PDB file of C-alpha atoms and ligand atoms in Angstrom:
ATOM      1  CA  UNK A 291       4.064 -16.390  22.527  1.00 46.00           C
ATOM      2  CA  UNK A 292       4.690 -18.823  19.995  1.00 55.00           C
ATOM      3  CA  UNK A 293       6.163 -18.498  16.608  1.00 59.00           C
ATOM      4  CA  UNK A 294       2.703 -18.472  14.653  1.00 62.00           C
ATOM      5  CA  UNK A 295       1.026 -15.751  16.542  1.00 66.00           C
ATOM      6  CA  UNK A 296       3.863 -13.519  16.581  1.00 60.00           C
ATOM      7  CA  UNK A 297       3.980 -13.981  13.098  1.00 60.00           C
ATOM      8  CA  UNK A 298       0.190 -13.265  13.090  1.00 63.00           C
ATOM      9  CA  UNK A 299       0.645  -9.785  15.451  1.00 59.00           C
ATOM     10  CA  UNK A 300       3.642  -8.527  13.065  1.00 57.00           C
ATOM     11  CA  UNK A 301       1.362  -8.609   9.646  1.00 56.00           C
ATOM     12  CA  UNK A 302      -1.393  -7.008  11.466  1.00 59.00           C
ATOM     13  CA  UNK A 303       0.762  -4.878  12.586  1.00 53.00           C
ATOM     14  CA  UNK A 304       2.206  -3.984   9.077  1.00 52.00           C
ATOM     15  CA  UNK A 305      -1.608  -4.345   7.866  1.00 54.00           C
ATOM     16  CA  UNK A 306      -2.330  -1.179  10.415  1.00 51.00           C
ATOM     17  CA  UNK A 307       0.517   0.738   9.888  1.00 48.00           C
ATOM     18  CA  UNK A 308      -0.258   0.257   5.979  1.00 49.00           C
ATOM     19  CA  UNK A 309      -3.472   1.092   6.270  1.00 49.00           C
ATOM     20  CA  UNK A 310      -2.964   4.493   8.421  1.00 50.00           C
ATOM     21  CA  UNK A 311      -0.117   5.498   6.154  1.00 50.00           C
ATOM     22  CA  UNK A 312      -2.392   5.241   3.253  1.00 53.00           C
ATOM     23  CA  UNK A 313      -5.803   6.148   3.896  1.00 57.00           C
ATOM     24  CA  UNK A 314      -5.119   9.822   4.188  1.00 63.00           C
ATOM     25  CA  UNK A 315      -2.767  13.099   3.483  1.00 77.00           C
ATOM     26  CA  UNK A 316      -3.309  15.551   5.888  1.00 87.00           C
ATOM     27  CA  UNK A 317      -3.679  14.471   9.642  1.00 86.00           C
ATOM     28  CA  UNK A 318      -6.972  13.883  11.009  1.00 84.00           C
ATOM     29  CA  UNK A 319      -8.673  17.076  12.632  1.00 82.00           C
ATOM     30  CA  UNK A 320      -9.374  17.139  16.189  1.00 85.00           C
ATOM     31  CA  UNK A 321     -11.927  19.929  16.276  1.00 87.00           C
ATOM     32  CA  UNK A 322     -14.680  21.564  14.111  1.00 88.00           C
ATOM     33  CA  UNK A 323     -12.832  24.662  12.979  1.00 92.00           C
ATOM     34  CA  UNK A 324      -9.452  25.797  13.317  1.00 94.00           C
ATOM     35  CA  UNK A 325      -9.167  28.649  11.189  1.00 96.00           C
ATOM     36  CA  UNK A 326      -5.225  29.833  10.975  1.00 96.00           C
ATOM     37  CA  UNK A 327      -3.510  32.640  11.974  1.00 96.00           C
ATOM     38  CA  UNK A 328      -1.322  33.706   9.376  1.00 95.00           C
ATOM     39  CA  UNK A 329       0.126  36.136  11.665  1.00 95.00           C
ATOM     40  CA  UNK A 330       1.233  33.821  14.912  1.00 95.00           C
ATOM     41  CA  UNK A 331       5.111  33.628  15.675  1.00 93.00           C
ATOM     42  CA  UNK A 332       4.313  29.915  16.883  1.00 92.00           C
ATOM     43  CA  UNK A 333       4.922  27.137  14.174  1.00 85.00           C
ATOM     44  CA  UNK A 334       2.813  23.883  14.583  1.00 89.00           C
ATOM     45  CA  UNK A 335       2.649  21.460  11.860  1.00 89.00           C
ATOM     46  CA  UNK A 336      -0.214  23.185  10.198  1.00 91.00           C
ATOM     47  CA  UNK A 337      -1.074  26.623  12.099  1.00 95.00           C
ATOM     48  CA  UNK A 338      -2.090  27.730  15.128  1.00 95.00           C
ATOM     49  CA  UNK A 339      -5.852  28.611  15.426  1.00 96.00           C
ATOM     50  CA  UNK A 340      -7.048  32.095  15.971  1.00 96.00           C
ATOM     51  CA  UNK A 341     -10.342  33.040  17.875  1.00 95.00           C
ATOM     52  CA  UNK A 342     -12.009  35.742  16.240  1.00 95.00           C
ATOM     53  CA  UNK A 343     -13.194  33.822  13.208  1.00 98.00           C
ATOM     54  CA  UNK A 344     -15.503  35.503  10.361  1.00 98.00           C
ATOM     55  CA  UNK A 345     -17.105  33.707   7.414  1.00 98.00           C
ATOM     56  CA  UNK A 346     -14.724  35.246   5.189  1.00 98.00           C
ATOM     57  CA  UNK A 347     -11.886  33.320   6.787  1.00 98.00           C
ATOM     58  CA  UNK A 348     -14.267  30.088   4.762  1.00 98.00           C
ATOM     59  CA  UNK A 349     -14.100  32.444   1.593  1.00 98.00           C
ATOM     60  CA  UNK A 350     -12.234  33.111  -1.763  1.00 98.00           C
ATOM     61  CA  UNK A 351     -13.057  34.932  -4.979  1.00 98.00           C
ATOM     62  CA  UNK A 352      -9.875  34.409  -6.576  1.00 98.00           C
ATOM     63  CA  UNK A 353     -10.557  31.900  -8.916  1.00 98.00           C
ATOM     64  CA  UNK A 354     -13.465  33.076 -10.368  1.00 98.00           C
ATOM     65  CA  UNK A 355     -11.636  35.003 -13.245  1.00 97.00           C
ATOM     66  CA  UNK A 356      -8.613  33.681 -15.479  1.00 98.00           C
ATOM     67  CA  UNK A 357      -5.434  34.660 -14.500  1.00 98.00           C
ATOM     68  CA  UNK A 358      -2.986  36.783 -16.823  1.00 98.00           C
ATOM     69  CA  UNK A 359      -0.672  34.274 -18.737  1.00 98.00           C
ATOM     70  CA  UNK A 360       1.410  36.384 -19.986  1.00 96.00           C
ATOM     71  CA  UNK A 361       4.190  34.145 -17.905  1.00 96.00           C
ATOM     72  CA  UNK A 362       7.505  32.515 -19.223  1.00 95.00           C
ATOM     73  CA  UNK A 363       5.705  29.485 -19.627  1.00 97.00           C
ATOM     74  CA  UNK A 364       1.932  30.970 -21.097  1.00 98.00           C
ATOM     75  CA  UNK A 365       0.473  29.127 -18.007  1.00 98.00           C
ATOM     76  CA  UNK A 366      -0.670  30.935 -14.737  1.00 98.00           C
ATOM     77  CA  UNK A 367      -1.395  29.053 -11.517  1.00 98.00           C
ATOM     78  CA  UNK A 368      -3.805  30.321  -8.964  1.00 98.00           C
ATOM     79  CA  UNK A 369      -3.634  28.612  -5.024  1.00 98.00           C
ATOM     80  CA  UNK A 370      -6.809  28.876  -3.256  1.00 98.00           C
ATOM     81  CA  UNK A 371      -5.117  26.748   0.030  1.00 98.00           C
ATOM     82  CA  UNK A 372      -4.711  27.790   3.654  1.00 98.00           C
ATOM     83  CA  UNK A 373      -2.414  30.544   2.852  1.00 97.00           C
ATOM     84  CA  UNK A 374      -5.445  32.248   0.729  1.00 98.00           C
ATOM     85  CA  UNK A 375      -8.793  30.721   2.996  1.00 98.00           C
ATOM     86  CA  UNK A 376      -7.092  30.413   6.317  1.00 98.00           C
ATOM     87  CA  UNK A 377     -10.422  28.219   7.461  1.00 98.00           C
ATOM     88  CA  UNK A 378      -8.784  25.603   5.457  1.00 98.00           C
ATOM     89  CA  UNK A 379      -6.220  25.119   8.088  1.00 97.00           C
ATOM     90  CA  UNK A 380      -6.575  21.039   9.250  1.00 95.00           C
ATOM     91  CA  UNK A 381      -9.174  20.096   6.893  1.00 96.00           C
ATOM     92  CA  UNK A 382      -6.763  18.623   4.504  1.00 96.00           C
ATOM     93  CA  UNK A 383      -8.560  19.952   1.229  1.00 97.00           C
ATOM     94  CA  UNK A 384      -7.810  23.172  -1.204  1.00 98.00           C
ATOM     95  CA  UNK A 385      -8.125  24.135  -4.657  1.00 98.00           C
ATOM     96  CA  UNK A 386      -6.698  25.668  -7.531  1.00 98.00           C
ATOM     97  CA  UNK A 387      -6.948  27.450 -10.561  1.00 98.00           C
ATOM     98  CA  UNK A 388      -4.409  26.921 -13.545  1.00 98.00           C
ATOM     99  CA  UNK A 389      -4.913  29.123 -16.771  1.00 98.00           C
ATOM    100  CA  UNK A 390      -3.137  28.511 -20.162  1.00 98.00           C
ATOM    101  CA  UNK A 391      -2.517  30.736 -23.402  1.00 98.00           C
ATOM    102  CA  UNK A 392      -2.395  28.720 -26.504  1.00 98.00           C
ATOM    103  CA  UNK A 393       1.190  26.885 -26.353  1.00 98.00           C
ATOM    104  CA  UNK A 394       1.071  27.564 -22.700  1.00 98.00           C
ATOM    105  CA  UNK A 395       2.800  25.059 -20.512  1.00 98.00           C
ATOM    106  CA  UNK A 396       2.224  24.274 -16.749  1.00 98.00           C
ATOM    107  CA  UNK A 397       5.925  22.748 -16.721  1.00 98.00           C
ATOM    108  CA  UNK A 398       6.999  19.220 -15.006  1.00 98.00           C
ATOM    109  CA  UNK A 399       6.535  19.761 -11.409  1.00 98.00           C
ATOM    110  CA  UNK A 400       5.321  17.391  -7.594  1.00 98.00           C
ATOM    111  CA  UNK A 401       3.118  18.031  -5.205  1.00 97.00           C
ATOM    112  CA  UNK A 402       4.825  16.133  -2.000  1.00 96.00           C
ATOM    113  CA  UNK A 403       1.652  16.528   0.117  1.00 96.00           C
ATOM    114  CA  UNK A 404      -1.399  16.101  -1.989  1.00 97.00           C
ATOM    115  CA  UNK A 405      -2.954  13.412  -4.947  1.00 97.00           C
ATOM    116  CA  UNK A 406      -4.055  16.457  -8.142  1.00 98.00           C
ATOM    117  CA  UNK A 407      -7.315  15.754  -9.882  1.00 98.00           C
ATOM    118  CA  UNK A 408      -7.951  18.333 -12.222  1.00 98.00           C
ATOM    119  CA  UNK A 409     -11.469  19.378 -13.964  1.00 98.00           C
ATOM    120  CA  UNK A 410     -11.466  20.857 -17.227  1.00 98.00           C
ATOM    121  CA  UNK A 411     -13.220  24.348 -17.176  1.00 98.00           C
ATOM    122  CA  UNK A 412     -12.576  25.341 -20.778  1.00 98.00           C
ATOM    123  CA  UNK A 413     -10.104  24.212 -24.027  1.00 98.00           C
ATOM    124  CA  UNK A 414      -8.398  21.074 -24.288  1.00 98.00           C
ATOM    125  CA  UNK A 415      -4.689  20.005 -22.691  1.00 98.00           C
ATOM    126  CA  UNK A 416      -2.258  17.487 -23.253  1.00 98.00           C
ATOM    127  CA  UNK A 417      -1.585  16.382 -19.535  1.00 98.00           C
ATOM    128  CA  UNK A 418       0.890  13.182 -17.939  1.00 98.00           C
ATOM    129  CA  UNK A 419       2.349  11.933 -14.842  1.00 98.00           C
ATOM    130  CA  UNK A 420       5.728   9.688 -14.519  1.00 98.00           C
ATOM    131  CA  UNK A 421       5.947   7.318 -12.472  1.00 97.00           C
ATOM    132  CA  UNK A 422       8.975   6.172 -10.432  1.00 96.00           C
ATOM    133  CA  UNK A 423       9.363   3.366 -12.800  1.00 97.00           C
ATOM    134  CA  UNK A 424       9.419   5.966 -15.766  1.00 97.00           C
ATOM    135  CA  UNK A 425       6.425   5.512 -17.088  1.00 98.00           C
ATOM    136  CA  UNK A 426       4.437   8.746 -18.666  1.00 98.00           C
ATOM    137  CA  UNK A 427       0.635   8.104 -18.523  1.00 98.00           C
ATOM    138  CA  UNK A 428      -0.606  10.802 -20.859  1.00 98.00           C
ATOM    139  CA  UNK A 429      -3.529  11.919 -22.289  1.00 98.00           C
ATOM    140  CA  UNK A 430      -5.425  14.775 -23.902  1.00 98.00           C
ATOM    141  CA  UNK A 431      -8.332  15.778 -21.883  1.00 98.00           C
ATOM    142  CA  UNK A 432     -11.305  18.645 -22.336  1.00 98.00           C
ATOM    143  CA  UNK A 433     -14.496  20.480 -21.139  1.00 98.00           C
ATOM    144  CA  UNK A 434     -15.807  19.256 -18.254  1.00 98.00           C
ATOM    145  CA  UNK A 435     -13.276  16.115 -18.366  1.00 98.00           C
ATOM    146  CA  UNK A 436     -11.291  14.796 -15.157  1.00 98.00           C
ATOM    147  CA  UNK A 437      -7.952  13.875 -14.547  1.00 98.00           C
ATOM    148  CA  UNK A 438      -5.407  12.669 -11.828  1.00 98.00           C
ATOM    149  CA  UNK A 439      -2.085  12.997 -11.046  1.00 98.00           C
ATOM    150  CA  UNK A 440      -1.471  10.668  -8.212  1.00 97.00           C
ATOM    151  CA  UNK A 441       0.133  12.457  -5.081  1.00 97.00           C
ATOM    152  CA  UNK A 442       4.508  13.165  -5.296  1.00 96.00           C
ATOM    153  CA  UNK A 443       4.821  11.939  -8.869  1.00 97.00           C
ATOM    154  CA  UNK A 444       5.948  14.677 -11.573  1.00 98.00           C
ATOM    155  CA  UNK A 445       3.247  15.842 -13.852  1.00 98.00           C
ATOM    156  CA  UNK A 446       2.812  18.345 -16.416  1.00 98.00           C
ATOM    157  CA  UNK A 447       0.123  19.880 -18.304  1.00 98.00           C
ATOM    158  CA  UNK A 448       0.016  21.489 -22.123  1.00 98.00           C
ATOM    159  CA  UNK A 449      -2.208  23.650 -24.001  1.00 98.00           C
ATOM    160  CA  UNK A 450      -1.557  22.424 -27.667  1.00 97.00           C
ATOM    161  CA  UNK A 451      -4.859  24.142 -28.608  1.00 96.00           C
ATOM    162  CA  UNK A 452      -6.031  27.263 -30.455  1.00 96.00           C
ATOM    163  CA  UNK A 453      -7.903  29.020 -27.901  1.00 98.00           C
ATOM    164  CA  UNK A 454      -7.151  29.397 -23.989  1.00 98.00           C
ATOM    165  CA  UNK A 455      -7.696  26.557 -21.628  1.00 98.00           C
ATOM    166  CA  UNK A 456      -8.404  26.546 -17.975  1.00 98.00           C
ATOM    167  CA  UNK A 457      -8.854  23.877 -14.871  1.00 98.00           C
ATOM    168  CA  UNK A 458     -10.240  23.701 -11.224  1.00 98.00           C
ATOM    169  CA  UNK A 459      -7.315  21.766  -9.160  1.00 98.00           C
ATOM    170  CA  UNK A 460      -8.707  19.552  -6.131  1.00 98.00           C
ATOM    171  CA  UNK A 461      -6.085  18.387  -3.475  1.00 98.00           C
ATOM    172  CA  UNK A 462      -6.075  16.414  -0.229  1.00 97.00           C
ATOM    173  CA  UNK A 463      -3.622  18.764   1.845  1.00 97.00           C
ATOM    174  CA  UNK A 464      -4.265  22.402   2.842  1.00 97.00           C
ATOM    175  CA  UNK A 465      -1.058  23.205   1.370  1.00 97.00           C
ATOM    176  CA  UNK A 466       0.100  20.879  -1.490  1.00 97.00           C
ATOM    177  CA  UNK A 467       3.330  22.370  -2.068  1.00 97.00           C
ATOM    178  CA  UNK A 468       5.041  22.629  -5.377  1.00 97.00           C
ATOM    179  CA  UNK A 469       8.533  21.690  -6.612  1.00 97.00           C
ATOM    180  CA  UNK A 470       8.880  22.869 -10.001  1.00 97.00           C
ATOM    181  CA  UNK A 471      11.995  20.306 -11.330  1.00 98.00           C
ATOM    182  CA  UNK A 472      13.252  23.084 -13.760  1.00 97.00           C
ATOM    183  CA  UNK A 473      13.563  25.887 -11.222  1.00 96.00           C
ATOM    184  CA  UNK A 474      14.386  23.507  -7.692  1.00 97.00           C
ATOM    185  CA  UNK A 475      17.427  22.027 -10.146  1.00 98.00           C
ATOM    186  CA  UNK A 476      18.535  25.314 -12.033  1.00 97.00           C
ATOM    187  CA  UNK A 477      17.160  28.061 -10.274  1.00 97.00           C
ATOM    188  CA  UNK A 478      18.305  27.298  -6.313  1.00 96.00           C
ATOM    189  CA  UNK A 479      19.447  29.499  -3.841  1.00 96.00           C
ATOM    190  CA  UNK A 480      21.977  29.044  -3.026  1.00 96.00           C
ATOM    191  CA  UNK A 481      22.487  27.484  -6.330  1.00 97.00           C
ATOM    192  CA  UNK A 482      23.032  23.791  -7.349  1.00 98.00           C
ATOM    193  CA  UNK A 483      26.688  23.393  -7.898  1.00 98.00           C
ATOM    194  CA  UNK A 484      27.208  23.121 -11.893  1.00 98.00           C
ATOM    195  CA  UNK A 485      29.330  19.956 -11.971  1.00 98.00           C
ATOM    196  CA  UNK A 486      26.122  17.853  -9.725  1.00 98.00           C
ATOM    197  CA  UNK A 487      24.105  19.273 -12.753  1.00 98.00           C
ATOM    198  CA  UNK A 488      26.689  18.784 -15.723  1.00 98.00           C
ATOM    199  CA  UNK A 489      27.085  14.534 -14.109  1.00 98.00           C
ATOM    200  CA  UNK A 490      23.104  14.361 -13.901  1.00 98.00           C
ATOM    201  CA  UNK A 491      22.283  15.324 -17.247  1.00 98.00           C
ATOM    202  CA  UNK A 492      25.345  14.298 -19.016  1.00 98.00           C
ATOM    203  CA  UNK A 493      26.132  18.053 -20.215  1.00 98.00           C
ATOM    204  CA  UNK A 494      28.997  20.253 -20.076  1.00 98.00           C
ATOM    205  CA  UNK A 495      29.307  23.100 -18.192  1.00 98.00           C
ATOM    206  CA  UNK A 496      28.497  25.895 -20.652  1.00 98.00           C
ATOM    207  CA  UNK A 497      24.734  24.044 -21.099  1.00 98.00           C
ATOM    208  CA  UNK A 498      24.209  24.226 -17.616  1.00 98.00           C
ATOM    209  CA  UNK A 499      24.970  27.806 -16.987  1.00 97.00           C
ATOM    210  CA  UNK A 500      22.816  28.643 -19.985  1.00 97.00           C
ATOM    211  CA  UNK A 501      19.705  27.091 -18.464  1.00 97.00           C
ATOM    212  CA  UNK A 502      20.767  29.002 -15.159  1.00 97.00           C
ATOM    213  CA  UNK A 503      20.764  32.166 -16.682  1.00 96.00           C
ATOM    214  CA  UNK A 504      17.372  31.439 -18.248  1.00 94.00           C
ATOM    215  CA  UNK A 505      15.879  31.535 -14.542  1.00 92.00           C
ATOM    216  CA  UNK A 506      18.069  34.542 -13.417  1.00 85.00           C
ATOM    217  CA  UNK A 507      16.003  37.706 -11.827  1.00 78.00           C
ATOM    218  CA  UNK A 508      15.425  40.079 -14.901  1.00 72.00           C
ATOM    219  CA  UNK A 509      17.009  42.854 -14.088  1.00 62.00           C
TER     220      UNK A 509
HETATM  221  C1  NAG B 119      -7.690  38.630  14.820  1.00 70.29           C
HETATM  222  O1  NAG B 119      -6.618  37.943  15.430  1.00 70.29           O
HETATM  223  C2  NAG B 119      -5.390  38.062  14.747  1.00 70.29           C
HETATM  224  C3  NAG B 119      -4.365  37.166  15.425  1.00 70.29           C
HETATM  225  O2  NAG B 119      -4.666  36.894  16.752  1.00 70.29           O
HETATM  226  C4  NAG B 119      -4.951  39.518  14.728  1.00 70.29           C
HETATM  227  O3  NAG B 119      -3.736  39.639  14.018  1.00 70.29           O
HETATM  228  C5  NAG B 119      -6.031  40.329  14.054  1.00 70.29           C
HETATM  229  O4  NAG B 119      -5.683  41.693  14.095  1.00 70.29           O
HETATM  230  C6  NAG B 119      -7.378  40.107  14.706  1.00 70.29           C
HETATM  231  N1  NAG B 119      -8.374  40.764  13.894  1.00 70.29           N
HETATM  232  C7  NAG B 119      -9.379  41.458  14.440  1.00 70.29           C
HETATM  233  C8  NAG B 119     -10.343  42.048  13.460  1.00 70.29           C
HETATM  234  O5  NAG B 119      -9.502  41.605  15.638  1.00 70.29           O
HETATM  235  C1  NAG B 120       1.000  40.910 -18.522  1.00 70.29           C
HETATM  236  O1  NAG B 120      -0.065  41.693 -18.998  1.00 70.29           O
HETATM  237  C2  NAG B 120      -0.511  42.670 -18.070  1.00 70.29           C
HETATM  238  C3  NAG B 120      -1.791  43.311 -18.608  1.00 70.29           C
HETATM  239  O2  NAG B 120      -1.815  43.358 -19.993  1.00 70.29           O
HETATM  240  C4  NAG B 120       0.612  43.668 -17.821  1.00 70.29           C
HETATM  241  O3  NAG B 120       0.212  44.654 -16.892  1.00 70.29           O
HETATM  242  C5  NAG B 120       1.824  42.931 -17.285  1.00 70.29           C
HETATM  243  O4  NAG B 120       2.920  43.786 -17.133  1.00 70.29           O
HETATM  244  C6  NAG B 120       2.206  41.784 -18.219  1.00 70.29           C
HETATM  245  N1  NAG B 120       3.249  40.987 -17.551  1.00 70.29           N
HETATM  246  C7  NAG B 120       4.335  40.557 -18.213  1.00 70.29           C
HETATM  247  C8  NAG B 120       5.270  39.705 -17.402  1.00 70.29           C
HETATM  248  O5  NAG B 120       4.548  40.786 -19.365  1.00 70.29           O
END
């Protein structure tokens, strides 16, 4: 082969794998249904598929009523992914609910698996996203409004309203996943050692066991 079409083969090569490694979240399927089984011992990277499906393995009511949010943070967050509608299991999609009390925040948290677009049920929120060049796209959003929080980067939303606000949370994965930066940093088990937390934020020692203790079990 000469120079040239090697050269040709390794950008369409980098063009494919591009392309494949952006187009999607969770794998393709490879059948019409594969409803999980919670309950199987065997771990695939999704979950095995059980046989005796029903229609309510397709079904959830859980989101059809607010949530308490009577929470640390006045914000309540309601999954409605594989582990609630197993018949989600492969098909790359779930929802969500998220309730807030006025003041309530959903604090700074990623989803690794899954792009966020959120749809305004009720209220009005102050919501943003950072990028990994530290920028905060922000803005305030309302009834029947849309937002996005672009899959892995930290996000946040804010009820700075009077009355209670609520959303309906689209993904593309089964199971998002959530890492919550306050907790996975101060609330670890086993924990974080205090002096990679006193370096990171440029604290002392006594600030970081403060905002441990603030995430300690109640007892
Ligand atoms: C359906 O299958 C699952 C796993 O194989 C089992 O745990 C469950 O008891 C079964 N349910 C019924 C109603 O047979
Ligand atoms: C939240 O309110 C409910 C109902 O009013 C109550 O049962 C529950 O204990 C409260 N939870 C907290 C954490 O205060």
């Amino acid at each position: 082969m000469g120079g040239a079409s090697v050269c040709r083969m390794v950008v369409t090569m980098l063009a494919m794998f591009m392309l494949s490694s952006t187009v999607s979240a969770d794998p393709e399927m490879l059948q019409d249904i594969c409803v999980a089984d919670l309950t199987s011992a065997v771990k695939v990277n999704g979950f095995t598929c059980k046989s005796n499906v029903t229609a309510d393995d397709f079904f959830f009511a859980g989101l059809a009523k607010p949530a308490l949010t009577n929470t640390t943070t006045g914000a309540a967050v309601t999954g409605a992914n594989v582990q609630r509608i197993p018949g989600l299991n492969t098909l790359g999609v779930s929802l969500g609910r998220i309730d807030y009390a006025p003041g309530g925040l959903n604090p700074p948290h990623t989803h690794p698996r899954a792009t966020e677009v959120v749809f305004v049920l009720e209220g009005e929120l102050d919501v943003g996203f950072i990028t990994t060049a530290n920028i905060l796209y922000s803005k305030t959003i309302k009834k029947g409004e849309v937002f996005v929080f672009p899959k892995g980067l930290v996000h946040f939303q804010k009820n700075n309203g009077k009355s209670n606000a609520a959303v309906v949370a689209a993904f593309n994965s089964q199971l998002p996943g959530t890492q919550s930066i306050a907790a996975t940093l101060f609330a670890a088990a086993p924990p974080v050692p205090d002096n990679v937390l006193t370096t990171a934020f440029q604290v002392g020692t006594k600030e970081v066991q403060k905002i441990k203790s603030k995430f300690a079990p109640k007892k």
